[in-house]
XYZ file of C-alpha atoms in Angstrom:
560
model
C -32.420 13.768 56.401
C -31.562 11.297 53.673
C -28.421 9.901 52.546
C -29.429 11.876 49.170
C -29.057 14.930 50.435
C -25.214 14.477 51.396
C -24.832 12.746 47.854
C -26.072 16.222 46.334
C -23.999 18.192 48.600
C -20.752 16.425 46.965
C -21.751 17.778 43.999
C -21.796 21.286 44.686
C -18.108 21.751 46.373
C -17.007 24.270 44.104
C -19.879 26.222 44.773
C -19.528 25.512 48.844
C -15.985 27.084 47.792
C -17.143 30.261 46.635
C -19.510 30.763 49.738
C -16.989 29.718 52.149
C -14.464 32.146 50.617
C -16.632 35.281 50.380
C -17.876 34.539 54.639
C -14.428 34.316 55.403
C -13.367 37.625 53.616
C -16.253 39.451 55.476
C -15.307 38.173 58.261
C -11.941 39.122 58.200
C -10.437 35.915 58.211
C -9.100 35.140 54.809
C -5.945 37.642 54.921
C -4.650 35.278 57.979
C -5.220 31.915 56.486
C -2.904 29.492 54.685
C -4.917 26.798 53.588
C -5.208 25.785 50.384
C -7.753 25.082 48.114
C -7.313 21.095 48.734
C -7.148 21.796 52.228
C -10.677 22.979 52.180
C -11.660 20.415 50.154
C -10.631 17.959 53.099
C -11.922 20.193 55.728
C -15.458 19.730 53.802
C -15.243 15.986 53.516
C -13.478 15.861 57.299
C -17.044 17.093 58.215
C -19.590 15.561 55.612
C -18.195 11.788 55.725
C -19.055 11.664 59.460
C -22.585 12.787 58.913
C -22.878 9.830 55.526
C -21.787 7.505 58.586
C -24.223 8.154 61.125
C -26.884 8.595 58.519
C -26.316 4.913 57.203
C -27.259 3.744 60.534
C -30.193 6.157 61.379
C -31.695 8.597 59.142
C -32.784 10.630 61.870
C -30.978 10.909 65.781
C -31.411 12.389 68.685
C -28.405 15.359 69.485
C -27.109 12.864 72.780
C -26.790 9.698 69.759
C -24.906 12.239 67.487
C -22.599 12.942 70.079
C -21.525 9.576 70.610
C -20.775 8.755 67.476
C -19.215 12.280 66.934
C -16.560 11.773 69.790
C -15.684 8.580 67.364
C -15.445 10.432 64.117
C -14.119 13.634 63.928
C -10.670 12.710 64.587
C -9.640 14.480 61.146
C -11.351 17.650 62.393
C -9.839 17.623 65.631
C -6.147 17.225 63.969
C -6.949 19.906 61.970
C -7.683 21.968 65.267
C -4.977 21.360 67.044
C -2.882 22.220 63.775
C -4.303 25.651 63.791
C -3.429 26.019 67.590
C -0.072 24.577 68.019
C 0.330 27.832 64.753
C -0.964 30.183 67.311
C -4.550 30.601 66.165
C -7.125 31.841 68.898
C -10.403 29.406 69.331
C -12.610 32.396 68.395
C -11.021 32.528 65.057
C -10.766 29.026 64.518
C -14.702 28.317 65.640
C -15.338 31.350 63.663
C -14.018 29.902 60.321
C -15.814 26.453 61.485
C -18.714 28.972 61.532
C -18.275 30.429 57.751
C -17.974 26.555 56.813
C -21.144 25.820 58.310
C -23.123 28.769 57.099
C -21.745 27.776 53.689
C -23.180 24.344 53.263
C -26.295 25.032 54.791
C -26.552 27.803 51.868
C -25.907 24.888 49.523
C -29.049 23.046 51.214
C -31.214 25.716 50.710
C -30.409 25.863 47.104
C -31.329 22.702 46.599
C -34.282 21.497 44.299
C -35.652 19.571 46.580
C -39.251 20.020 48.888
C -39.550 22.834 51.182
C -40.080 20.469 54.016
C -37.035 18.473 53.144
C -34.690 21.364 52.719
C -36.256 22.838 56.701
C -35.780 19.224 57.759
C -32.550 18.545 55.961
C -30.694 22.139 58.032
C -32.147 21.250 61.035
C -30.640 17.828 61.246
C -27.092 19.467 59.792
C -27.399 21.388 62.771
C -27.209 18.684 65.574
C -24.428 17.342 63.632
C -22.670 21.363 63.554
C -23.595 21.308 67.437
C -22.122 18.108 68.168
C -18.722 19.136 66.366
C -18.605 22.415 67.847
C -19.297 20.425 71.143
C -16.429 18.478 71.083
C -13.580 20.932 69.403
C -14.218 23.226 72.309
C -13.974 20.240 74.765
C -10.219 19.466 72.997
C -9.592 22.805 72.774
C -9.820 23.440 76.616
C -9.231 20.851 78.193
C -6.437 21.374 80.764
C -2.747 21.762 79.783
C -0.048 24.038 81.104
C 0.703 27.095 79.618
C 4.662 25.894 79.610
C 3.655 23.347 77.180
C 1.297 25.311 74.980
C 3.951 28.030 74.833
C 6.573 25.448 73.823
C 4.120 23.853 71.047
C 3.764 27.669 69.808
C 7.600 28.016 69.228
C 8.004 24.411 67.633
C 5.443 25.486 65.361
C 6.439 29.147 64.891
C 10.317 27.809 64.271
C 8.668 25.265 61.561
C 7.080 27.691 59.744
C 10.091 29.872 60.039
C 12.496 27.178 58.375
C 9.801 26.439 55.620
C 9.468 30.074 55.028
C 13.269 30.379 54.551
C 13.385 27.265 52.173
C 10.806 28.324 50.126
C 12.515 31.910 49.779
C 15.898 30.338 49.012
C 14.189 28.288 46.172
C 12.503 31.344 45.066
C 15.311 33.369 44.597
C 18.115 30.639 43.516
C 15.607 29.036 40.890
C 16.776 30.236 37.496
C 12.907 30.648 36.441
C 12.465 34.288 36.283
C 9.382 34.980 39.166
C 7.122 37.939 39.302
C 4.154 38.049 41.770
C 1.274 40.501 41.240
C -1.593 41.740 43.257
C -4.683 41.133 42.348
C -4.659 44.928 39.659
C -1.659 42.975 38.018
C 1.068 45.442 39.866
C 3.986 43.822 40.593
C 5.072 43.407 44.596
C 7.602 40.930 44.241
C 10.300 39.357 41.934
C 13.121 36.849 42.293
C 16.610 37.563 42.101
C 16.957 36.616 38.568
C 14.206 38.414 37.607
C 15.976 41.837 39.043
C 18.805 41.176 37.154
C 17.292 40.663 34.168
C 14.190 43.876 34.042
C 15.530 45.718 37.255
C 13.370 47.087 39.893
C 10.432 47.040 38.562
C 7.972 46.571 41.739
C 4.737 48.600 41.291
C 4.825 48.243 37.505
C 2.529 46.648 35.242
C 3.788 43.364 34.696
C 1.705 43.000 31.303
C 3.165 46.169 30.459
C 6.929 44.852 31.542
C 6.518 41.602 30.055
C 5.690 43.272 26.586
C 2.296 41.884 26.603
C -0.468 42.893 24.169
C -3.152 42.393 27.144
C -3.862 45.585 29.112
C -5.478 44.000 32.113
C -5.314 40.958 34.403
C -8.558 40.031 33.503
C -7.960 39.808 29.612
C -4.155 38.100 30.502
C -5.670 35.365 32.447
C -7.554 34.565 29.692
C -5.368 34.389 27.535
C -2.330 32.657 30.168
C -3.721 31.758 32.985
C -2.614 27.409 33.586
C -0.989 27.237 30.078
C 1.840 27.531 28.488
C 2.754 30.442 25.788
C 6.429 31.488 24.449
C 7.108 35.388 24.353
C 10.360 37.450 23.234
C 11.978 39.632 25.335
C 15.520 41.377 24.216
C 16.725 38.800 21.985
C 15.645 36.044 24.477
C 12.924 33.463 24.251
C 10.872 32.688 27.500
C 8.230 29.827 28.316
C 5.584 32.057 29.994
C 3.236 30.491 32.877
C 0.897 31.857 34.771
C -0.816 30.991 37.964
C -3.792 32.326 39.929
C -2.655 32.575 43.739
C -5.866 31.971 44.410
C -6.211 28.728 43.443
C -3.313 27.671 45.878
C -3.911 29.254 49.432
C -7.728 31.286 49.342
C -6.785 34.415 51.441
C -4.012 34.947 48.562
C -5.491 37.443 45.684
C -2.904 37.987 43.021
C -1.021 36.261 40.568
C 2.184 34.712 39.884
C 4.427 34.750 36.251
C 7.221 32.523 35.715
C 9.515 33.023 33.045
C 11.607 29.896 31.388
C 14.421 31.009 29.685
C 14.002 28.437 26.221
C 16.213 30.511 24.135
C 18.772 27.576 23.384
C 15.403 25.364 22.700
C 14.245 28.149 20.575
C 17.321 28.432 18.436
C 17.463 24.643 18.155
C 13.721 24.712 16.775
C 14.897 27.491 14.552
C 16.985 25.279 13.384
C 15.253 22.379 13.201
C 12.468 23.939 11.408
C 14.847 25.169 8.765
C 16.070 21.474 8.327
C 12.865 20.230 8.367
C 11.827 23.028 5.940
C 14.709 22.121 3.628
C 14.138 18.279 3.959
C 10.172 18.663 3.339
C 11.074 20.365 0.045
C 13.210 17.895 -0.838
C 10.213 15.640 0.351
C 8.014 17.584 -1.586
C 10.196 17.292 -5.113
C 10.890 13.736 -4.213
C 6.882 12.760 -4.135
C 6.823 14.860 -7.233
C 9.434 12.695 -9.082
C 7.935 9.932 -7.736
C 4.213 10.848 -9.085
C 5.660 11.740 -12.258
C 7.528 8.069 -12.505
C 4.452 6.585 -10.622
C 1.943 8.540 -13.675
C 4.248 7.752 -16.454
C 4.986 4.284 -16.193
C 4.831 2.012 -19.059
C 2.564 -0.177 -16.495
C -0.375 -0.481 -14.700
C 0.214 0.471 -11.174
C -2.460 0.249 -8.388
C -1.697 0.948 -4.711
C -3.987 -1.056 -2.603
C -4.993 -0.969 1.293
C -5.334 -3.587 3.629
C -8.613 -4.196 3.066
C -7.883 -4.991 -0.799
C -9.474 -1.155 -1.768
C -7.929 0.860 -4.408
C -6.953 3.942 -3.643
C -4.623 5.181 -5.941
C -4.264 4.174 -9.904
C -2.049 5.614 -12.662
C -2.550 6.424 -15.812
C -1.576 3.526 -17.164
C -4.271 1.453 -15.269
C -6.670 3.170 -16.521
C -6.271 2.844 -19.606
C -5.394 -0.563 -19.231
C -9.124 -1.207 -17.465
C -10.995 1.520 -18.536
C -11.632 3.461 -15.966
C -11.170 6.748 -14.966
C -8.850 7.589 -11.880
C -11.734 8.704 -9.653
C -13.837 5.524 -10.675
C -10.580 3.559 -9.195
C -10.901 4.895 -6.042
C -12.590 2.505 -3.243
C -13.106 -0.225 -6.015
C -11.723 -3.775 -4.820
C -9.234 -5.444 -6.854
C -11.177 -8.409 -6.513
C -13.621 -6.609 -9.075
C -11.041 -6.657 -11.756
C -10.539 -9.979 -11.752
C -11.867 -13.401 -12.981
C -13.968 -15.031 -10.093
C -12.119 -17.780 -10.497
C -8.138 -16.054 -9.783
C -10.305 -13.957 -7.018
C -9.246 -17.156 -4.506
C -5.905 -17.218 -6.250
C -5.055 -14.127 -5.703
C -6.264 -13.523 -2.168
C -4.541 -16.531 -0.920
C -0.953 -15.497 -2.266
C -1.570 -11.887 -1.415
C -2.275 -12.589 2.401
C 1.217 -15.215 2.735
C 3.085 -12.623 1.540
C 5.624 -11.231 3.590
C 6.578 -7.200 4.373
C 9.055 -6.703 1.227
C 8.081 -9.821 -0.581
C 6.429 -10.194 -3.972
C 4.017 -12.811 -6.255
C 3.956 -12.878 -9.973
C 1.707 -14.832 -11.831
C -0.552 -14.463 -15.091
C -4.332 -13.999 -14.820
C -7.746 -13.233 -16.121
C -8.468 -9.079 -16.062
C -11.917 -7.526 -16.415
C -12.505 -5.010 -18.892
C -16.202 -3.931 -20.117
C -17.967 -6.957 -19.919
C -15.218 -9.264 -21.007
C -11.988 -10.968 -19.674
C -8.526 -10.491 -21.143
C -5.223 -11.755 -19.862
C -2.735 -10.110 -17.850
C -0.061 -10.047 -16.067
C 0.414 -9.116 -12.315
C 3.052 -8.547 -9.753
C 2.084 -8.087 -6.166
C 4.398 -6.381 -3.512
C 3.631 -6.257 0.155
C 4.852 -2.985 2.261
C 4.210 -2.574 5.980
C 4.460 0.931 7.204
C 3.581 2.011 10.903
C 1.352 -0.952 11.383
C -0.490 -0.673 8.174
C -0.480 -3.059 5.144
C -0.341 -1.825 1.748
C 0.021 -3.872 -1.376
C 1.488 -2.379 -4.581
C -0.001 -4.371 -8.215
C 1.595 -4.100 -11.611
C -0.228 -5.078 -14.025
C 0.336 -5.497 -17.932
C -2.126 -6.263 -20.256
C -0.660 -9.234 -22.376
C -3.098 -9.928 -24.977
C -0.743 -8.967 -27.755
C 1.827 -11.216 -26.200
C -0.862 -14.138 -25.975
C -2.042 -13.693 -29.498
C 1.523 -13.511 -30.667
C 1.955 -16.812 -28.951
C -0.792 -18.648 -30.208
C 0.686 -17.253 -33.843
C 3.871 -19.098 -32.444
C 2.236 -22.311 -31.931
C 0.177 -22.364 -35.142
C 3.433 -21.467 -37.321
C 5.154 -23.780 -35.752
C 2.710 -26.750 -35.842
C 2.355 -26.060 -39.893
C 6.163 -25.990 -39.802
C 6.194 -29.368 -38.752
C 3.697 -30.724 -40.583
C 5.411 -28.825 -43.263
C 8.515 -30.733 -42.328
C 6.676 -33.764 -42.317
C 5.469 -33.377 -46.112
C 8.676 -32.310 -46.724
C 10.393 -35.177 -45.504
C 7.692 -37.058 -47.474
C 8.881 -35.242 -50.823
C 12.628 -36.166 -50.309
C 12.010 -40.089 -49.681
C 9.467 -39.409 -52.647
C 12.310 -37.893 -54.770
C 14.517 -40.387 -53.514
C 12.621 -42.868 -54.956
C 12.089 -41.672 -58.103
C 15.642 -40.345 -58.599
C 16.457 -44.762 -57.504
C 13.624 -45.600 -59.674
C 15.055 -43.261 -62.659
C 18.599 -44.872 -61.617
C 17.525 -48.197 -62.581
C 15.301 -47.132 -65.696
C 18.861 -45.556 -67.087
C 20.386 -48.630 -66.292
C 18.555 -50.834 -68.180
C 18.069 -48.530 -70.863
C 22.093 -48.147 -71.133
C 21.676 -52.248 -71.103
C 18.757 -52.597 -73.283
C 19.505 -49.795 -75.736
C 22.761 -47.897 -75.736
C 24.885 -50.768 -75.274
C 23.209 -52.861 -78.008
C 23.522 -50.193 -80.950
C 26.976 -50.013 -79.802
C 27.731 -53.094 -80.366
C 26.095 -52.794 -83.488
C 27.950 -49.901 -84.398
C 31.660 -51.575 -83.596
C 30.443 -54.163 -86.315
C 29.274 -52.345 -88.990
C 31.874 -51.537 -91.929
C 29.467 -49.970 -93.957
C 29.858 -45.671 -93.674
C 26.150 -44.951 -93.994
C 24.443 -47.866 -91.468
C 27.374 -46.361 -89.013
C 26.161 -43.062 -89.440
C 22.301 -44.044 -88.680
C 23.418 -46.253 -85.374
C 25.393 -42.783 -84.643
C 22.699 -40.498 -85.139
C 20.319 -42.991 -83.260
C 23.214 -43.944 -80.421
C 23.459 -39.783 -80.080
C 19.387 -39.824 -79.363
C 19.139 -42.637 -76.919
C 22.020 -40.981 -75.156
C 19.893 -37.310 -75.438
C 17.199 -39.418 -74.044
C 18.780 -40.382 -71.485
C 18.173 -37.020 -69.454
C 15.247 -36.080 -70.721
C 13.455 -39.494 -69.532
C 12.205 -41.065 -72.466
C 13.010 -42.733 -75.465
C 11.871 -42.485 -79.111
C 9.814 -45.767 -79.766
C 11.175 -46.055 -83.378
C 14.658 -45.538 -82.502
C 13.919 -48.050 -79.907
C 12.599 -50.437 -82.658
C 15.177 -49.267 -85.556
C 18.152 -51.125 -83.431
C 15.915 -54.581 -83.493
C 16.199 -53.860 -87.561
C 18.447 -55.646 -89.489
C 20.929 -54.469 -92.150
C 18.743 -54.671 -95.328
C 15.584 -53.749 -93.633
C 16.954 -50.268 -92.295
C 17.714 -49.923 -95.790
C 14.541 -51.152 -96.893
C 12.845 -48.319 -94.639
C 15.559 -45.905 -95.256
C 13.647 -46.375 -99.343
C 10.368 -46.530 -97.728
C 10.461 -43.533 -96.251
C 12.080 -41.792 -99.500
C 8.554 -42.897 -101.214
C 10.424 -46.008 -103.380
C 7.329 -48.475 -104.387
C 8.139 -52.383 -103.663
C 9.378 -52.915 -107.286
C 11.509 -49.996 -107.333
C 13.350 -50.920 -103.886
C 13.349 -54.692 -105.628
C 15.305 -53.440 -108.081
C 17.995 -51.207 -106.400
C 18.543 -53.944 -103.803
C 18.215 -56.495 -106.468
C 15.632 -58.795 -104.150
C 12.819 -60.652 -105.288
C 9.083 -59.135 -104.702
C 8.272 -61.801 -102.375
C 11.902 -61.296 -100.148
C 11.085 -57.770 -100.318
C 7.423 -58.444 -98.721
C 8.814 -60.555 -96.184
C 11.387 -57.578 -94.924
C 8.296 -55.212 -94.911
C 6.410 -57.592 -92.823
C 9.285 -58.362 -90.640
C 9.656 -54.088 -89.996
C 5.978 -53.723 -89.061
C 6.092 -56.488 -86.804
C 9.538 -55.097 -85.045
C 8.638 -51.657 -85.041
C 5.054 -53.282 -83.390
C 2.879 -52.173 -86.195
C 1.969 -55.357 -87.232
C -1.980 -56.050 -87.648
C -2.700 -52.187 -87.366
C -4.389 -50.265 -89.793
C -1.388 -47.913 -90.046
C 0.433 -47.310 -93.355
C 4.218 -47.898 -92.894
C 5.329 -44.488 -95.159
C 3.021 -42.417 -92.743
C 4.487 -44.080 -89.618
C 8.312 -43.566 -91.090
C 7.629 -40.360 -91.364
C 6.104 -39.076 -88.610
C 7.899 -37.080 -86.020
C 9.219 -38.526 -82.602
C 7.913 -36.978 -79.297
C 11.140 -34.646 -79.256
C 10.261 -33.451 -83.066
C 13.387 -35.946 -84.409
C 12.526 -37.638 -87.142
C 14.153 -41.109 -86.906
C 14.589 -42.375 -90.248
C 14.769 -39.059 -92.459
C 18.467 -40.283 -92.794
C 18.062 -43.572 -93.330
């Protein structure tokens, strides 16, 4: 027999379990046992890891070779024996168990999906090993000892159990749990103390029926309760209902077992916690509201951002500021709204921030094909070990263009300035250089047919250097000067009269006789005027010049 074979025999305990159980119960064995369900479990490796031993020596061995080694390995089994003695138990009952145990695995064998041959092989190896054991329990069981001390062991073991059963009935019925055993129908046959006090004698009554269950069964109940945990209601009380299968703690036990936690303080406190947490989620639920609201009607662009740099919420404002739709937003990097060129920027001031800290900074947005600037704020939040990142942006073209504006205005301002500076020493220079043309025009002119004017006695030259004087001062302002009143102050005495006659139309003869001067004196004066008034050589006749009006539309000698 192989090594496998033992390997597949570990895998099939809890079907050795079911065998073992059902040869025990025909043999009438399983209403007088205690063990437990990890006590067989032992009792089946007590026996199989003594077999794996001798098998990784030997695959195959005599019955005489078994039974050495057996006398060196079964010391487990052999405690267990003498257990089961010292508690009173009769060999026939304990070999016959040993038996059921036996007959169990070799069931398992035969089940196996393995050869024929093997499986024949495979039992009738097990049995040397079953032979050997059996060999040497019944050689420990017998061997000689008094019946003093056997009777002794018996009480020890009798007064043991005794004191644990007292212990365990003293927890059972101080415990404040509420305990109510069942047979196997679901009839109750035992409850604690507490339990009495609280239903009353209720033994031989439904307990789903006492514990207001909706299950009419036991079979339908342990489905529903059986190793979990379920509250109930029972007269204004709240309970923590468990229940157990007695079966699964000593085999020859067939019922089951309900304990009752009274969580009634626990409940109230949930009561009341759920009505505070009710309250404080609807307070949640208008604050998220207010917030989405604030968060939708912002006057910016607002993006919430995960750690990986993913969109994955956007407000209004954002998209309208990008052009894209909310659900577009979602699961687009941020990275694609930006300049390749701030990508870097960004990522690098983005990662050193700290939890609560922020970065502000202008940058290069993309919009449909183009770039535009804008404006962002980054804040960094940490919340249960997650990294979210909250972006502002503003779209600042207007701003931009308005400062360009700015700059333009104000560069033609100052070259504005500039020319107007320019002007000013301009004007300043001609008001210095009209300064200084006054001045000598006060010298050259005014002051000279002033003079003039203090020395003449005679009323009608005075009035012509007045009327002229009054001109030359007019002329002052204006900026100019009347050439012939310029010229009549060179004049003398007798040739302003002479031109005073020569403008009235007088011939030479006729002003020869009224200023009783020869023709030839009178020539010379006419010469000497055309030459001061600078006419002298020109083909201009001196009546016509007399005559004709000033720049100002004075006419200079009409007086004279």
């Amino acid at each position: 027999m192989s090594l496998g074979v033992i390997e597949k025999l570990s895998q099939h305990i809890e079907e050795f379990l079911e065998n073992w159980v059902k040869y025990m119960a025909a043999m009438g064995y399983l209403e007088y046992t205690t063990a437990k369900r990890e006590d067989c479990i032992l009792s089946f490796r007590g026996v199989i890891e003594p077999i794996r031993s001798a098998l990784e020596n030997s695959d195959e061995a005599s019955f005489s070779r078994i039974m050495q080694d057996m006398r060196n390995t079964t010391d487990f089994s052999l405690d267990v024996a003498r257990r089961h003695r010292d508690r009173g138990l009769t060999a026939e009952m304990y070999l016959g168990c040993f038996k059921t145990m036996i007959h169990s695995i070799e069931d398992i064998v035969l089940n196996l999906d393995v050869e024929a041959e093997d499986k024949l092989r495979a039992v009738t190896q097990l049995r040397k090993f079953f032979d050997a054991y059996e060999t040497v329990f019944m050689g420990d069981w017998t061997k000689d000892s008094s019946d003093g001390e056997t009777s002794a062991s018996i009480i020890s073991a009798n007064r043991n159990l005794t004191l644990e059963k007292c212990k365990y009935e003293n927890i059972f019925d101080s415990t404040s749990d509420f305990v109510l055993v069942t047979d196997g129908e679901g009839k109750i046959s035992e409850l604690n103390r507490g339990a009495v006090e609280f239903f009353g004698d209720v033994t031989g009554a439904c307990c789903c029926e006492t514990l207001g269950l909706p299950e009419d069964n036991m079979q339908s109940a342990s489905e529903s309760y059986l190793n979990k945990s379920t509250e109930i209601s029972l007269k204004d009380k709240h309970f923590n209902l468990t229940l157990s299968d007695l079966s699964s703690v000593a085999l020859a036990s067939c019922g089951y077992m309900f304990i009752l936690s009274d969580v009634t303080w626990l409940a109230d406190s949930r009561k009341q916690l759920e009505q505070m947490v009710e309250k404080r989620t609807r307070d949640v639920a208008r604050s998220v509201k207010h917030l989405n609201a604030l968060f939708q009607s912002a006057g910016d662009g607002i993006l919430l951002v995960n750690s990986e740099l993913m969109v994955y919420k956007a407000n209004y404002k954002a998209c309208e500021i990008f052009d894209i739709d909310s659900g577009g937003f979602v699961g687009k990097r941020i990275n694609s709204l930006l300049h390749p060129e701030t990508t870097g920027r960004m990522d690098h001031f983005t990662w050193n921030l700290g939890d609560g800290e922020s970065w502000s900074g202008d940058v290069q947005a993309y919009r449909n094909g183009s770039f535009f600037p804008a404006s962002i704020t980054v804040n960094r939040i940490d919340l249960d070990n997650n990294t979210f990142f909250h972006f502002i942006i503003r779209d600042i073209s207007a701003r931009k263009s308005m400062e360009e504006n700015l700059i333009r205005e104000k560069k033609q301002a100052e070259e504005m300035n500039i020319t107007l500076r320019n002007v000013l020493k301009s004007i300043e220079r001609d008001k210095t250089c009209v300064s200084e043309e006054i001045g000598h025009k006060i010298q050259g002119e005014v002051l000279p047919s002033i003079q003039k004017l203090s020395k003449e006695n005679d009323p009608e030259i005075r009035e012509m250097y007045e009327n002229i004087l009054t001109e030359q001062l007019n002329n002052l302002t204006k900026g100019s000067t009347s050439k012939a009143s310029d010229a009549i102050t060179r004049l003398s005495k007798t040739e302003n009269r002479i031109c005073r006659l020569i403008q009235g139309g007088y011939t030479t003869k006729e002003i020869c006789e009224n200023l009783n001067i020869s023709f030839e004196t009178a020539q010379t004066h006419r010469k000497n005027i055309r030459r001061k008034l600078g006419i002298k050589g020109k083909d201009v006749n001196l009546y016509s010049y007399l005559n004709l009006n000033d720049d100002d539309g004075s006419e200079p000698f009409k007086d004279l």
